[in-house]
CSV table of C-alpha atoms in Angstrom, one decimal:
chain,number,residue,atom,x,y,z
G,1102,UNK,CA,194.4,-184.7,79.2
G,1103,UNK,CA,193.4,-188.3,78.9
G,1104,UNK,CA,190.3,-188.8,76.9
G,1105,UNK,CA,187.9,-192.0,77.3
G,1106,UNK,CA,185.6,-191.8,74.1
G,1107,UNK,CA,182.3,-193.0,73.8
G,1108,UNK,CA,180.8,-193.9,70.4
G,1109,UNK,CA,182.5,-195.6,67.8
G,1110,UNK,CA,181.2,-193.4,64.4
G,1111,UNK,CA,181.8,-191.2,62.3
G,1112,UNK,CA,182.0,-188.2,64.4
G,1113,UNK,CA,184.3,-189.5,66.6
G,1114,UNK,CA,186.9,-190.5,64.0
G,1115,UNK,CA,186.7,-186.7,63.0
G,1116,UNK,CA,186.4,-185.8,66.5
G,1117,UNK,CA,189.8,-187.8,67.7
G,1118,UNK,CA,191.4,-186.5,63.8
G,1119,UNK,CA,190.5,-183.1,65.0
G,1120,UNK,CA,191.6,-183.0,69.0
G,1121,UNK,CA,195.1,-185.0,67.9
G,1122,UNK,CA,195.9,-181.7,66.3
G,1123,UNK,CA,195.8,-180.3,70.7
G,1124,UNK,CA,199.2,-181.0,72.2
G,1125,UNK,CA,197.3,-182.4,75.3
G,1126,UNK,CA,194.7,-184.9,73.8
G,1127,UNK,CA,195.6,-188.2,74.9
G,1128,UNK,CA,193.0,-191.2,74.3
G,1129,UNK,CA,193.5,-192.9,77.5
G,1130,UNK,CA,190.4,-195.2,77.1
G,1131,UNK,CA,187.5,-196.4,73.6
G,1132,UNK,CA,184.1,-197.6,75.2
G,1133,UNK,CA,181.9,-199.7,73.1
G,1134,UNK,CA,178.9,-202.1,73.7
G,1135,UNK,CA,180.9,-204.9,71.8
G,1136,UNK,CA,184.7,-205.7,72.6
G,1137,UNK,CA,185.4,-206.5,68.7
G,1138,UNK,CA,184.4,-203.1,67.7
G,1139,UNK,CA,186.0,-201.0,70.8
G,1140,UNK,CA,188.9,-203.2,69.7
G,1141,UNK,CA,188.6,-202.1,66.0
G,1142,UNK,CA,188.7,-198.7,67.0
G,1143,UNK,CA,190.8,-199.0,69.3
G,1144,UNK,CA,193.6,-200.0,66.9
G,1145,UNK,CA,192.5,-197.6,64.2
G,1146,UNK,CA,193.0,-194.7,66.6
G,1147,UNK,CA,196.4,-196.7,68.8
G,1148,UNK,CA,194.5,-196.5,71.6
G,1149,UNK,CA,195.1,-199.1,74.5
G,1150,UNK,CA,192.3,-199.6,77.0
G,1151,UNK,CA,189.2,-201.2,75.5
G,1152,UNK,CA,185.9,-201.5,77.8
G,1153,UNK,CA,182.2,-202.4,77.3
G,1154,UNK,CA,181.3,-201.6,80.6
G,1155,UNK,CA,181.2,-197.4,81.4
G,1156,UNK,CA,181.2,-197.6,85.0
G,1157,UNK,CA,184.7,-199.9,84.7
G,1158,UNK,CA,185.9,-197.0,82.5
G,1159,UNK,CA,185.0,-194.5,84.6
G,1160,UNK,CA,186.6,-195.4,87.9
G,1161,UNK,CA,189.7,-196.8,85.8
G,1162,UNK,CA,191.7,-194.1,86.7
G,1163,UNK,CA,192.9,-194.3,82.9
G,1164,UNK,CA,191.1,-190.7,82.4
G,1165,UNK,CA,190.2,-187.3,83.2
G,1166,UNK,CA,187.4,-186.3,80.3
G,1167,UNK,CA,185.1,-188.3,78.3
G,1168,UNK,CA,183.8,-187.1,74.8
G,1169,UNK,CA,180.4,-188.7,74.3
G,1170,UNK,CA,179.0,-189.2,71.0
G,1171,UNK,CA,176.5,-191.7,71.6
G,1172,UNK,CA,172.6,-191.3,70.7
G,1173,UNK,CA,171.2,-188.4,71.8
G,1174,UNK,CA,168.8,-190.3,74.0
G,1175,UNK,CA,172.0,-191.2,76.2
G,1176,UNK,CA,173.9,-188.4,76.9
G,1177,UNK,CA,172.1,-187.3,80.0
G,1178,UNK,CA,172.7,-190.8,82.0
G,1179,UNK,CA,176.0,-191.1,80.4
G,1180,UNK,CA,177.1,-187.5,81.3
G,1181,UNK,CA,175.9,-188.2,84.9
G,1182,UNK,CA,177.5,-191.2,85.5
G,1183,UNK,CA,181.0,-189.9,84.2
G,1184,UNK,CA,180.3,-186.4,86.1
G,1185,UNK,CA,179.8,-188.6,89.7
G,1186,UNK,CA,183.0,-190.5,89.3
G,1187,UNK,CA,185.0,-187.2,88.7
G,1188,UNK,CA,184.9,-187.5,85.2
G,1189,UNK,CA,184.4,-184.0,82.9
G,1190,UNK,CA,182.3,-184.0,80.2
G,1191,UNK,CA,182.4,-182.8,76.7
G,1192,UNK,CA,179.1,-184.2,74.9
G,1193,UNK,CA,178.4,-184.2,71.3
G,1194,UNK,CA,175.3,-181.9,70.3
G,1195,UNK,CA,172.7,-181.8,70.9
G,1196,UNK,CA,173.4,-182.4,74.6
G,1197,UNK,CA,169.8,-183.8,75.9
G,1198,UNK,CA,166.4,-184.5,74.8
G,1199,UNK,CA,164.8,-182.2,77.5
G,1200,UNK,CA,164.8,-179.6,79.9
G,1201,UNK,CA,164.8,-181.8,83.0
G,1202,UNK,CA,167.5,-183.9,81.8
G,1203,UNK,CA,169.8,-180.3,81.4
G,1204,UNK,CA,168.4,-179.7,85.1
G,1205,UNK,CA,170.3,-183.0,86.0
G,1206,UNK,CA,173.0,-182.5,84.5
G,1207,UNK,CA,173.8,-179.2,85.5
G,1208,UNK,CA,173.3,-180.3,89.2
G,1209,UNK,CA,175.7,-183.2,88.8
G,1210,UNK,CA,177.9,-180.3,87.4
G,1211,UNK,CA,177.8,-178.2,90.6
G,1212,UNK,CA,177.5,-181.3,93.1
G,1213,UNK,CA,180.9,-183.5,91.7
G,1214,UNK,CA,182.7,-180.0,90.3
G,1215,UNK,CA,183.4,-181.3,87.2
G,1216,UNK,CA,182.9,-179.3,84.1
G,1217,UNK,CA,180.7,-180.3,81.7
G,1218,UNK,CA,180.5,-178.8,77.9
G,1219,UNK,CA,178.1,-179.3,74.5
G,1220,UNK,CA,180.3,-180.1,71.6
G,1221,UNK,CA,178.5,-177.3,70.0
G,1222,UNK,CA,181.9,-176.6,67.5
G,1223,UNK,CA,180.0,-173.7,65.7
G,1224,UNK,CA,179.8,-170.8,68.6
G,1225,UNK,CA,183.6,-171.6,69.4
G,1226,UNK,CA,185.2,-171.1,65.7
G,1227,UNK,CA,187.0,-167.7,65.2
G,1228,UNK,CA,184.8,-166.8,62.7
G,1229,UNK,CA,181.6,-166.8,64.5
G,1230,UNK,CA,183.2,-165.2,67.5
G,1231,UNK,CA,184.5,-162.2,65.1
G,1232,UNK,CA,180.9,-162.5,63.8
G,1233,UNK,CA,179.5,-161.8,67.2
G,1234,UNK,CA,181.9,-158.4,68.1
G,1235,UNK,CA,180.8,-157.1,64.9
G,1236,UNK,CA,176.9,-157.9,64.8
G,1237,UNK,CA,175.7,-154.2,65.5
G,1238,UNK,CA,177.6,-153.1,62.0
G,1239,UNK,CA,174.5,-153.5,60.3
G,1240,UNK,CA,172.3,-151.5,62.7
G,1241,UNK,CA,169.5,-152.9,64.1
G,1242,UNK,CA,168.5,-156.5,63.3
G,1243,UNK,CA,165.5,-157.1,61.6
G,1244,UNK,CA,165.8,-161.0,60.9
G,1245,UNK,CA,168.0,-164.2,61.2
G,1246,UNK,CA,168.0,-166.8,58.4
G,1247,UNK,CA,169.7,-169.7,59.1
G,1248,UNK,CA,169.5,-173.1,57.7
G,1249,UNK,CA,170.8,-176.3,58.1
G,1250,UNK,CA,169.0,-179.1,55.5
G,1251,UNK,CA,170.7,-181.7,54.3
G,1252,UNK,CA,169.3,-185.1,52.7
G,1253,UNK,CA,171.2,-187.6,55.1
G,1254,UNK,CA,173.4,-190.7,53.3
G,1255,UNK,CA,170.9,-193.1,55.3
G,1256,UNK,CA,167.2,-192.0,53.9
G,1257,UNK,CA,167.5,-193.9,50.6
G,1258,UNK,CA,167.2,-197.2,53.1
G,1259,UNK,CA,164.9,-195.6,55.3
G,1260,UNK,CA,162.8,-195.8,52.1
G,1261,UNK,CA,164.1,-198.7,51.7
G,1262,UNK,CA,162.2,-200.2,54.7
G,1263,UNK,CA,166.0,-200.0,56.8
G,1264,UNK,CA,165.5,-198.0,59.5
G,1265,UNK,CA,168.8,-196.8,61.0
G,1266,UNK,CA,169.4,-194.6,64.0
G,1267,UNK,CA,169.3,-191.2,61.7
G,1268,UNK,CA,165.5,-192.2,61.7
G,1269,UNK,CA,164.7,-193.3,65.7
G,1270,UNK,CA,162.9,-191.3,67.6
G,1271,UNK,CA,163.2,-193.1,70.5
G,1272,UNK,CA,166.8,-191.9,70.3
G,1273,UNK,CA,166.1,-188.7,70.2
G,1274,UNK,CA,167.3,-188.5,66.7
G,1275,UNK,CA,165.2,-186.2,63.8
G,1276,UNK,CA,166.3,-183.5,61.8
G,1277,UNK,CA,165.2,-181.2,64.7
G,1278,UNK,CA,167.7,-182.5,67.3
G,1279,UNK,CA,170.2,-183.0,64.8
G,1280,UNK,CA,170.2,-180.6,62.2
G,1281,UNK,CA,168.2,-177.9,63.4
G,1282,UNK,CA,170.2,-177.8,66.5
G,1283,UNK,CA,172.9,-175.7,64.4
G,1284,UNK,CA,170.2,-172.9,63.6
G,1285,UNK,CA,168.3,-172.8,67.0
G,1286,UNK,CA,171.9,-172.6,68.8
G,1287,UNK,CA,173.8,-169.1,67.1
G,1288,UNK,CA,170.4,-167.4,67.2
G,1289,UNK,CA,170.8,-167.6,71.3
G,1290,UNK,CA,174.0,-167.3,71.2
G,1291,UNK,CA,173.5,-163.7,69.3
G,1292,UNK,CA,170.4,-163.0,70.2
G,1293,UNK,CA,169.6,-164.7,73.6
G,1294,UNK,CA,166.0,-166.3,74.0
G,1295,UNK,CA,162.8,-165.3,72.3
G,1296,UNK,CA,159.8,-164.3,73.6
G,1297,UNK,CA,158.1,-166.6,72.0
G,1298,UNK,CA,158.2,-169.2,69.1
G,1299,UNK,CA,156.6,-170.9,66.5
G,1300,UNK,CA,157.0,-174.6,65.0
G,1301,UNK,CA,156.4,-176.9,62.3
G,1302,UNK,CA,157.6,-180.5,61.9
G,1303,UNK,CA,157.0,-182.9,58.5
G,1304,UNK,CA,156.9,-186.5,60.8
G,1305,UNK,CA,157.8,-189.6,59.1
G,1306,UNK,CA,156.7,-193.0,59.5
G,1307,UNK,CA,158.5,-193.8,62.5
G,1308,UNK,CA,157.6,-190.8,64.2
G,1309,UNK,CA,160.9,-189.1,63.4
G,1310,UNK,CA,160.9,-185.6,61.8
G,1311,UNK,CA,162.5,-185.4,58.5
G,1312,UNK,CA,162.5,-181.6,58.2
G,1313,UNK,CA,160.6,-178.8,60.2
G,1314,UNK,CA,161.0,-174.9,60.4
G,1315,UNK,CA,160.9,-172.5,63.3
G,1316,UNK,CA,159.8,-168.7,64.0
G,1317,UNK,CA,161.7,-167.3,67.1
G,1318,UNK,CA,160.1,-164.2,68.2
G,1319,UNK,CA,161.9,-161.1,69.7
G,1320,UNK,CA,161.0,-157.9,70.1
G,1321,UNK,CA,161.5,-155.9,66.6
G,1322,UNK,CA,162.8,-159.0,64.8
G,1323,UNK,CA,162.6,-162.5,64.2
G,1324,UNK,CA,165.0,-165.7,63.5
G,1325,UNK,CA,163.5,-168.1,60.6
G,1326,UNK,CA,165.2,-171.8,61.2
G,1327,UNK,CA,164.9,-174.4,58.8
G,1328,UNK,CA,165.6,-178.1,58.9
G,1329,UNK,CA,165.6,-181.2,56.9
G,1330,UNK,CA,167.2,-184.4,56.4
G,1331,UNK,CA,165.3,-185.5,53.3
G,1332,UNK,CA,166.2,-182.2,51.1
G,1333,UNK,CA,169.1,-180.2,50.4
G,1334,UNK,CA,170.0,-176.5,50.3
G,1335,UNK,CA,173.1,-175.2,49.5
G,1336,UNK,CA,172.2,-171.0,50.3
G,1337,UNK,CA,173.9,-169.3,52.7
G,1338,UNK,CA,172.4,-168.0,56.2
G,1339,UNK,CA,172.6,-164.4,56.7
G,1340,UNK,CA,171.0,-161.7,59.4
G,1341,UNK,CA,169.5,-159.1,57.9
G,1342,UNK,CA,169.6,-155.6,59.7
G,1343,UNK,CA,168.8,-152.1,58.7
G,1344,UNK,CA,172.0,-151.0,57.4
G,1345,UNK,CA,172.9,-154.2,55.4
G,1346,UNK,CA,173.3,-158.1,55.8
G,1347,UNK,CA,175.8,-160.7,57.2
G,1348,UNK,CA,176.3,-163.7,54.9
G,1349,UNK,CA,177.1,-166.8,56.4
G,1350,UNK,CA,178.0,-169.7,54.4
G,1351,UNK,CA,177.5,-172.3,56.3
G,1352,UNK,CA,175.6,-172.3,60.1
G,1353,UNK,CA,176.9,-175.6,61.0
G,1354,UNK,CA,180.2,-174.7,60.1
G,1355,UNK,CA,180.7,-171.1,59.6
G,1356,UNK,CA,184.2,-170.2,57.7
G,1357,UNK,CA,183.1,-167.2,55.0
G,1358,UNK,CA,181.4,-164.1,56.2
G,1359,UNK,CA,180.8,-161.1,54.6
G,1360,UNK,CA,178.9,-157.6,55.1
G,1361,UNK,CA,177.3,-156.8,52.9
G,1362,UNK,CA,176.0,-153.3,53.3
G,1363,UNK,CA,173.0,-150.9,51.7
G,1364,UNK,CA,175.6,-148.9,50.3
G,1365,UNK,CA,176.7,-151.5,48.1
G,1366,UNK,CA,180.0,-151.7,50.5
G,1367,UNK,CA,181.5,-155.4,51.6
G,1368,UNK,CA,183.4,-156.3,54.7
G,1369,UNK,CA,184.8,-159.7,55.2
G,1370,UNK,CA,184.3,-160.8,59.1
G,1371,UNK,CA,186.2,-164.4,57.8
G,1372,UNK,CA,189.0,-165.4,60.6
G,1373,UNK,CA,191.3,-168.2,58.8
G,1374,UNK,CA,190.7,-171.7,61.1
G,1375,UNK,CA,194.4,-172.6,61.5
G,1376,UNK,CA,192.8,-176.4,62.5
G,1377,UNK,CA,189.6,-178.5,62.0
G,1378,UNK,CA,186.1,-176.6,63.7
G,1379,UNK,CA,185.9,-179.6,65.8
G,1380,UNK,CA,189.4,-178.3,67.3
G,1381,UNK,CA,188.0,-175.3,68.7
G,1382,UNK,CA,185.4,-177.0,71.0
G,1383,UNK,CA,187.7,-179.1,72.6
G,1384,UNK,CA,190.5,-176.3,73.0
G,1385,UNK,CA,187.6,-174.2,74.6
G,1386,UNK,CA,186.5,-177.5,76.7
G,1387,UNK,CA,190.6,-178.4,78.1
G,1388,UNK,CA,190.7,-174.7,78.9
G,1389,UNK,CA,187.7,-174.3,81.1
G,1390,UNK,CA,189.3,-178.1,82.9
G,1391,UNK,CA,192.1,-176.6,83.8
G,1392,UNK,CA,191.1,-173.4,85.0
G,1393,UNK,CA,188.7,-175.0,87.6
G,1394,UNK,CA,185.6,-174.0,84.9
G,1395,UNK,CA,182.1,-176.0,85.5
G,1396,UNK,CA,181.2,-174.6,82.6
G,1397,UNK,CA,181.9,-172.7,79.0
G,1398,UNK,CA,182.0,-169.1,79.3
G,1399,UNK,CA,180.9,-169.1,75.4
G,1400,UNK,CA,179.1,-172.7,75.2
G,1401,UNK,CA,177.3,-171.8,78.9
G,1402,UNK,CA,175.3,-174.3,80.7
G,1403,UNK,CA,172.5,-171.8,80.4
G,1404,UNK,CA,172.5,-171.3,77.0
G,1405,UNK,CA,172.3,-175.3,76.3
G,1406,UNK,CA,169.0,-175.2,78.3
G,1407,UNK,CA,167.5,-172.2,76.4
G,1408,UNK,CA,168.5,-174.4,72.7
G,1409,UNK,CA,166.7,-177.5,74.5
G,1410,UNK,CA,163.6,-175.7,75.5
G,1411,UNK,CA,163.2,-175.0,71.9
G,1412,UNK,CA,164.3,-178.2,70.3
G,1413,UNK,CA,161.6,-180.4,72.4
């Protein structure tokens, strides 16, 4: 399946390392802004085609999928445009800035048949989906405790006076969109969607939030979510439940889990990744393209709107 790429970053270099390990990833196309630096990552990654203009890309005929990494505040019109010339989408988390953008998106889904997918890697690993089959082992859930906080590589400018994307609202950027998308995600993915919810964001200068917590509340339990790109934590998440506890290493990027049970028993619920987490979204995103899928049957258009209602 030939890819067009969109975003020249970090996350797509381990994106593209990730999806070369899939017999079927082809880059068929790099978009950029500037030609030098589509050019530069063109030949890092031995791709051909080079554009700065989307549309051109889009009606090229050079691919069938598009992995869009660009500012969140672009992956609605992006998605659109590449969903209305045929293209399927697989768009980096978190996949919109609100609920009427997800609307849009989901229409141009149904309209133009094309599947679209968020590059929610998480929810797709092997551990997290032997996680879920096994979630009523420890009776009935009291509370979720997951956390994502991390102090990001680009803060020490930020306080600096450089103010880099990381720190743009206006981009939908913040440690709520970007970090605390990996909490709010697994809760309604094992949960489904509260009843209600409480939130607190720390704003910074530019009106970007720099960490932030949220209560999710469902009947008989509750999901805790912390946030924050100017502080680190290196605990585990875990879901507590009446007969015992599920430790989670790491939300974002779940790999070790354990049961830990009342009786002072432990299970391990760990299924070995054979490739990179990223691999696993865009196995589950090539499968549901060639089965005629508009949409995940794990990463669901519906559950990407219930994650944006409580991200905005």
């Amino acid at each position: 399946m030939r890819f067009g790429i969109i975003g020249t970053n970090w996350i797509t270099d381990r994106f593209i390392k990730a999806a070369k390990q899939h017999p079927e990833f082809i880059i068929g196309a790099i978009y950029s802004r500037k030609m030098e630096t589509g050019h530069a990552f063109a030949e890092k990654h031995e791709a051909e085609n080079v554009y700065t203009d989307m549309k051109a890309m889009f009606s090229s005929g050079e691919i069938d999928a598009v992995y869009i990494a660009s500012p969140n505040a672009f992956h609605a019109e992006q998605s659109i445009l590449a969903m209305e010339h045929g293209i399927h989408v697989l768009c980096e988390k978190p996949a919109v800035t609100s609920v009427e953008e997800m609307d849009s998106i989901i229409a141009a889904s149904h309209t133009h048949r094309t599947t679209f997918m968020e590059a929610m890697k998480s929810t797709v690993t092997p551990s997290f989906l032997n996680l879920k089959e096994n979630l009523d082992k420890i009776g009935p859930i009291r509370r979720f405790v997951f956390h994502y906080n991390q102090y990001s590589s680009r803060y020490d400018n930020y306080k600096s006076g450089i103010i880099e994307n990381a720190f743009k609202p206006e981009l939908g950027n913040g440690a709520k969109m970007d970090l605390g998308v990996y909490g709010v995600a697994p809760v309604i993915h094992l949960a489904g969607a509260p009843k209600s919810s409480l939130k607190n964001d720390y704003l910074l200068s530019t009106g970007a939030d720099g960490q932030g917590s949220m209560i999710l509340i469902y009947e008989g339990m509750e999901a805790v979510i912390m946030y924050s790109k100017i502080s680190d934590s290196f605990m585990p998440s875990e879901i507590q439940g009446e007969n015992g506890l599920i430790e989670i290493d790491r939300i974002s990027d779940p790999k070790r889990i354990t049961v830990k049970y009342r009786d002072g028993e432990t299970e391990d619920l760990s299924v070995a990744h054979e490739f990179d987490t990223m691999y696993y979204e865009l196995a589950e995103f090539i499968e549901c393209v060639k089965n005629g899928q508009l949409e995940s049957a794990i990463n669901t258009h519906a559950i990407s709107r219930e994650v944006t209602k409580l991200l905005v």
